[in-house]
Coordinates of C-alpha atoms in Angstrom, one line a residue:
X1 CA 122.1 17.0 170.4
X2 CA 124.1 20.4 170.3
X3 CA 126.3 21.6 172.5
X4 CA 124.1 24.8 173.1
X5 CA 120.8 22.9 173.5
X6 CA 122.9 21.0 176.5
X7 CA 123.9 23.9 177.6
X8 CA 120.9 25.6 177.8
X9 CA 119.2 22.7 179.8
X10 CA 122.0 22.8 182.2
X11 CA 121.9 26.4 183.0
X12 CA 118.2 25.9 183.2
X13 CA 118.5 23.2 185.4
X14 CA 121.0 24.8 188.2
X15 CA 118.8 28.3 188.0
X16 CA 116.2 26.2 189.8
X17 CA 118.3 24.2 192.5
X18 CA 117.8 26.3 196.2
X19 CA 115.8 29.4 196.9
X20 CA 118.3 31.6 194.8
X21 CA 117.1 30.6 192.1
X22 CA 113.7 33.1 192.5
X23 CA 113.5 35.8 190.1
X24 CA 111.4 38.2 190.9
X25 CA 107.6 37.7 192.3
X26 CA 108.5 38.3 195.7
X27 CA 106.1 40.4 198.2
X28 CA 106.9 43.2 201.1
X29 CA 105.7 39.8 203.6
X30 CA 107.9 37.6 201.5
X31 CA 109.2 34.3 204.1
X32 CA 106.2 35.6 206.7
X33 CA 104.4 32.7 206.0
X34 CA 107.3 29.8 206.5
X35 CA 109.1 27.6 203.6
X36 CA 107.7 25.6 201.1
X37 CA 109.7 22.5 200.0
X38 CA 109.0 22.2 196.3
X39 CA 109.7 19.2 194.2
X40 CA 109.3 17.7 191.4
X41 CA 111.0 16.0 188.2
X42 CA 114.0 18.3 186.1
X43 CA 113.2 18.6 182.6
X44 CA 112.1 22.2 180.9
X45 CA 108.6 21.8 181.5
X46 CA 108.8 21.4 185.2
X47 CA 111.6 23.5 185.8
X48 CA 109.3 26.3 184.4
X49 CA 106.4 25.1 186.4
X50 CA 108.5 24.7 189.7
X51 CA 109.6 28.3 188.7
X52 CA 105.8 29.3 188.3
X53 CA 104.5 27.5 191.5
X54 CA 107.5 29.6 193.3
X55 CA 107.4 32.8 192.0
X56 CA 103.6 32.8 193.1
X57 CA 103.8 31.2 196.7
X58 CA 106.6 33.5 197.0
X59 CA 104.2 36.3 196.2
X60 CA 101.8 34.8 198.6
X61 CA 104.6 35.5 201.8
X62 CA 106.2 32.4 201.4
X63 CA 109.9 31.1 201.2
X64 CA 110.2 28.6 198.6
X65 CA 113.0 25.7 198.7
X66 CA 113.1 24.1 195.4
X67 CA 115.0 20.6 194.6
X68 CA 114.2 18.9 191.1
X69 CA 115.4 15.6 191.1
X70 CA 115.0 12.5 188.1
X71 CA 112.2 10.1 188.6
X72 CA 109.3 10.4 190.3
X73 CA 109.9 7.3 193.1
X74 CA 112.0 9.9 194.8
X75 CA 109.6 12.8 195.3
X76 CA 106.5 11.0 196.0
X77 CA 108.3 9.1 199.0
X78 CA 109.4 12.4 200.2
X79 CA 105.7 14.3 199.9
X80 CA 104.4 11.4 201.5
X81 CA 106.8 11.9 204.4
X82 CA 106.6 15.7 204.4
X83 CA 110.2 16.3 203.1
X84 CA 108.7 18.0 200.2
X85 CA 105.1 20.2 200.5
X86 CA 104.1 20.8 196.9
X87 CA 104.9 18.9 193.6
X88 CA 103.5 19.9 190.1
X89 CA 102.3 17.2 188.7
X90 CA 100.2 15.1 185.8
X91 CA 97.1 13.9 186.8
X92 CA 97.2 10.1 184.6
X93 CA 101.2 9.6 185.4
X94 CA 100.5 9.7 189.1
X95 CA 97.6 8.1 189.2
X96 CA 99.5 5.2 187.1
X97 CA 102.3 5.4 189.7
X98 CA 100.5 5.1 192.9
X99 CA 98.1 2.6 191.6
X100 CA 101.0 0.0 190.4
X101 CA 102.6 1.2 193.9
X102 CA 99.8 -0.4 195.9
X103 CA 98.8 -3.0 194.0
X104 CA 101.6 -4.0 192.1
X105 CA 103.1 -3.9 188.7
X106 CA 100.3 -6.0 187.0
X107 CA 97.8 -3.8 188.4
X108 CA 95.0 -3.1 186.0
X109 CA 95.2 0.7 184.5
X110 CA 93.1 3.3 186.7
X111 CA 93.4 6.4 184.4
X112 CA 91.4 7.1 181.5
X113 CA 90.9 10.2 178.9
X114 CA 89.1 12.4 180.5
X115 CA 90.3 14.6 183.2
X116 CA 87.4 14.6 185.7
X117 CA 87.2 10.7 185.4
X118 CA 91.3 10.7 185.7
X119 CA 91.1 12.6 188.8
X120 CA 88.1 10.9 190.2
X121 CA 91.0 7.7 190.2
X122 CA 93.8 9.7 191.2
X123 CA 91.8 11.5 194.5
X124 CA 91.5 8.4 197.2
X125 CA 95.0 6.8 196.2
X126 CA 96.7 10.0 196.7
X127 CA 94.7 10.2 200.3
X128 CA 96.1 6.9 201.3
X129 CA 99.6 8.7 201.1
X130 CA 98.4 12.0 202.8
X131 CA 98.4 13.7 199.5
X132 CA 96.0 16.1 198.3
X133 CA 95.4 16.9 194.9
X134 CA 94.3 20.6 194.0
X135 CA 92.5 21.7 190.9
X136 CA 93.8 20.4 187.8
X137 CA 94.6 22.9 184.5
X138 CA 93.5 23.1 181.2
X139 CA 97.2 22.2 180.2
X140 CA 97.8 18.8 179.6
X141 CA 101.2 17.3 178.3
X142 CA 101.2 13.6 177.5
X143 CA 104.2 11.6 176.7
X144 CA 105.2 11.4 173.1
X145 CA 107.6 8.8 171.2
X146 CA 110.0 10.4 168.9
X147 CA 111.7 9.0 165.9
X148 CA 115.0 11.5 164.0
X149 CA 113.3 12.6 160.6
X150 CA 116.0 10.8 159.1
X151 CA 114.6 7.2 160.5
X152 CA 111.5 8.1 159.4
X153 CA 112.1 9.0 156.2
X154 CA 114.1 5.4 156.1
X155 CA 111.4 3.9 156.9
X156 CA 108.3 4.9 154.4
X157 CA 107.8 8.4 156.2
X158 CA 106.4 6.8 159.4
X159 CA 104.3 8.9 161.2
X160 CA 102.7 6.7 163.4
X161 CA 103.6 4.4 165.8
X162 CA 101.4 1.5 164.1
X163 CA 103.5 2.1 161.6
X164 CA 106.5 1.4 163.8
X165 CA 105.5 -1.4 165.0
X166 CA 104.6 -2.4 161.3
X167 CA 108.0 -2.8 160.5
X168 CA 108.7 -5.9 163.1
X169 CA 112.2 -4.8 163.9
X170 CA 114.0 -4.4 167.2
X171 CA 113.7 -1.1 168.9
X172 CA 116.0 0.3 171.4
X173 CA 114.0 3.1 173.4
X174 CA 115.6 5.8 175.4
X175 CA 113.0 7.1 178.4
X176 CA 112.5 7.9 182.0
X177 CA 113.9 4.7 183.9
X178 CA 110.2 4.1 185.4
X179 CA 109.1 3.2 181.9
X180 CA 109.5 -0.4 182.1
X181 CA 106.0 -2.2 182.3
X182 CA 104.4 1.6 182.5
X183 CA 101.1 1.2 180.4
X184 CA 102.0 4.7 178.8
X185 CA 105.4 4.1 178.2
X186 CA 107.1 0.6 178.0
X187 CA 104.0 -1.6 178.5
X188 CA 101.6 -0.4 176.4
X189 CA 104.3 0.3 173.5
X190 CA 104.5 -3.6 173.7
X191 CA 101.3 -5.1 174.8
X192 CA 99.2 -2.6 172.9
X193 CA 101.6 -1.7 170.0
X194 CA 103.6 -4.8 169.8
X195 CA 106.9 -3.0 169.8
X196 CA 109.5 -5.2 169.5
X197 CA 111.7 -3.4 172.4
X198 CA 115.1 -4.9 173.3
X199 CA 116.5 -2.3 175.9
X200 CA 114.9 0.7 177.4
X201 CA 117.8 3.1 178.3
X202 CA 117.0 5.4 181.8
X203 CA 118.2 8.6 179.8
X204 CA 115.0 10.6 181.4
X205 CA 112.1 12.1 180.1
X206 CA 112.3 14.6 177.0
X207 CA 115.8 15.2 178.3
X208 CA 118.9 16.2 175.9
X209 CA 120.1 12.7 177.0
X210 CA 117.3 11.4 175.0
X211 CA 117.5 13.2 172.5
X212 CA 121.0 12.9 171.7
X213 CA 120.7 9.4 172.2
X214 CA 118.3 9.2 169.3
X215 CA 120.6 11.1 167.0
X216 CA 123.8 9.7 167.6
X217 CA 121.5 6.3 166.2
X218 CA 122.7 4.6 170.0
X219 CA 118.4 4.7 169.9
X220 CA 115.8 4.2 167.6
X221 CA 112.7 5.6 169.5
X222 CA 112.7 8.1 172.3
X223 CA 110.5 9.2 174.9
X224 CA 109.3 12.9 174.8
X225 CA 106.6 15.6 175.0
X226 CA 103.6 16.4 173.0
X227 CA 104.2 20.2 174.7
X228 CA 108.4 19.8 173.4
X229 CA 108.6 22.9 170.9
X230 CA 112.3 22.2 170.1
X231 CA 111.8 18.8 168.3
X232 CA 111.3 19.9 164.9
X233 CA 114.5 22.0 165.5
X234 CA 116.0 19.2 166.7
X235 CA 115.7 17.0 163.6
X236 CA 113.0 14.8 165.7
X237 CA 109.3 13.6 164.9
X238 CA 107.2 12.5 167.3
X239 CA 104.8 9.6 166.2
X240 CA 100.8 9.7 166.6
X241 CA 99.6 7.9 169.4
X242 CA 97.0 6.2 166.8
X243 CA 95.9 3.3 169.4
X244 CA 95.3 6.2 172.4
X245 CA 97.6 4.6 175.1
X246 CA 98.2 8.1 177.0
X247 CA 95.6 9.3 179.4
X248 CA 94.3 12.4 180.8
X249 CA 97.7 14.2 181.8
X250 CA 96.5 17.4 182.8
X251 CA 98.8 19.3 185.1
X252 CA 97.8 19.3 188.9
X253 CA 99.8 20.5 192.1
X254 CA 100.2 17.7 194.8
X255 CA 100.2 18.9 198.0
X256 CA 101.1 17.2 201.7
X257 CA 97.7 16.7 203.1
X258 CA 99.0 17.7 206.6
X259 CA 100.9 21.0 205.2
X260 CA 97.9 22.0 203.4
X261 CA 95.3 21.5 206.5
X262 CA 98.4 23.9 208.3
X263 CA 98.3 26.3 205.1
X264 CA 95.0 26.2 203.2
X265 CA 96.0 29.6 201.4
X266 CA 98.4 27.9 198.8
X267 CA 95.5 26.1 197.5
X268 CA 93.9 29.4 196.5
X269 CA 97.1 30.5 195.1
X270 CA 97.8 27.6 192.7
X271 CA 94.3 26.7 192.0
X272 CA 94.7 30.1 190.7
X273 CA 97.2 29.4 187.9
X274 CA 95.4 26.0 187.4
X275 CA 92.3 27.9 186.1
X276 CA 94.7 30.1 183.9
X277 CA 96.9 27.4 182.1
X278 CA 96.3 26.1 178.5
X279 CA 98.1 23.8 176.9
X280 CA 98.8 26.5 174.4
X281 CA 100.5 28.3 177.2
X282 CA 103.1 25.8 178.0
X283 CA 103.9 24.5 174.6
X284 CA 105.5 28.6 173.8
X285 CA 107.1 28.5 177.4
X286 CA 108.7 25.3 176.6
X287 CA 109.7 26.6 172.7
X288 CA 111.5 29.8 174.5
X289 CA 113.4 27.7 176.9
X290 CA 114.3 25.0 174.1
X291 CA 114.3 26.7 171.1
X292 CA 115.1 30.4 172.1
X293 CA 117.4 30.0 175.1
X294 CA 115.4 32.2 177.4
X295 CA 116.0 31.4 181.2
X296 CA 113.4 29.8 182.9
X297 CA 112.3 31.7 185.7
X298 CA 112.2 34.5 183.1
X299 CA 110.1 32.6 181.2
X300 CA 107.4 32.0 184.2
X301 CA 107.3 35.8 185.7
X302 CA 106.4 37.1 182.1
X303 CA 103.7 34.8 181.9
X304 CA 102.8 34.7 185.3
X305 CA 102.8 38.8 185.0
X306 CA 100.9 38.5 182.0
X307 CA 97.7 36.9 183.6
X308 CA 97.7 39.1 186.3
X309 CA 99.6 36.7 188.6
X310 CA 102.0 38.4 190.2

């Protein structure tokens, strides 16, 4: 990992900590409405979602507290208390999560490819929580493993992870630290793969810890995103998914059932980008984050001007 690719996730990550971290989108009304606390997990994709869920609820007469913290454990607990309001998030992660949640880590698997038959899983297990799921976009970002070119190359050009598997050795994989046993992540990679994995190291998702992890060789195999426009940059490959362990993980806002009941209007306005959002659109968001440096929130008001957002 380069110093400047750390450096830009850094600065991208501290532009979104607190409500000065808005950049434009505000309205004459701006605050009328009350605060939205805004969560969700910090890595580029949701830091320029969080910045795009802002920028518009802003619009909307809203001030908007945003706090991005690492794993998901901590912002669910907190939506389900109503700490936090409003979480972008992915419809077949959470449904994984809350499923294993209430009926433990051997649960059977809930989600499935499709998104209406994802959400139709998701729906009553985020009700037991007091969580409401909105509409869900066109976007979707599943998880992606990632070998350095170089190990591929190594390795008869390996461009699937069949082919990883193939080669019976011991893997060290750096990932989010909920990927233990996660039948996208850790679990499937063994039960349905056959991975040979020896240590999963909690460097994140798609993070520059990850990444850097993979090309210092402290890794063989890291956890990343299908929508990551840097990797090639990066010196990175992501694998095909050849045995189709990743669900449906179309991007959805969570919102606290109670806060929504209080303020129906912020389903309008994010059901708004949901029908805008192609997966298209967030892979070149991501690429000018990770690739061309550009700040986040910059990022989001362009686009979100663009569609006629804002």
């Amino acid at each position: 990992m380069t110093l400047r690719r750390v450096a830009v996730a850094v600065l991208a990550a501290a532009a979104l900590v607190g409500t000065t971290a808005a950049c434009g989108g505000g309205s004459p009304s701006a605050g009328s409405k009350g605060t939205v606390n805004l969560s969700g997990q910090n890595f580029t994709e949701m830091q320029i979602m969080a910045q795009m869920y802002q920028q518009l609820l802003e619009h909307a007469g809203y001030t908007v507290d945003v706090k991005l913290v690492q794993t998901r454990d901590v912002y669910i607990r907190q939506l389900e208390s109503g700490q936090v309001d409003v979480v972008p998030e992915y419809v077949g992660a959470l449904a994984d999560y809350l499923n294993t949640s209430e009926n433990g880590a051997s649960a059977n698997p809930i989600t499935a490819h499709g998104v209406s038959a994802a959400m139709s899983a998701l729906k009553p297990l985020a009700g037991k929580i007091g969580v409401t799921m909105l509409q869900p976009a066109k976007a979707t970002d599943q998880n992606a493993f990632a070998v350095t070119k170089k190990f591929a190359a190594a390795h008869g050009n390996l461009s699937t992870l069949s082919q990883l598997a193939a080669l019976k050795m011991p893997i060290v994989l750096a990932a989010a630290p909920d990927c233990k046993g996660r039948p996208d992540c850790g679990g499937g990679l063994t039960k349905v793969y056959g991975l040979h994995i020896t240590k999963i190291l909690p460097l994140g998702y798609d993070s520059p810890q990850v990444k850097n992890s993979l090309q210092k060789g402290e890794s063989q195999l890291g956890e990343v995103a299908t929508t990551d426009g840097a990797l090639t940059s990066e010196g990175l490959v992501a694998l095909a998914d050849d045995k189709g362990i990743q669900p449906a993980q179309n991007l959805v806002p969570a919102v606290n059932a109670k806060f929504l009941k209080a303020h129906p209007d912020i389903a309008t306005v994010l059901n708004k980008l949901s029908s805008t959002l192609t997966t298209g659109d967030l892979a070149a968001m991501n690429t000018k984050v990770d690739v061309n440096r550009a700040d986040p929130a910059t990022v989001a008001k362009d686009y979100l001007t663009s569609k006629g957002l804002l």
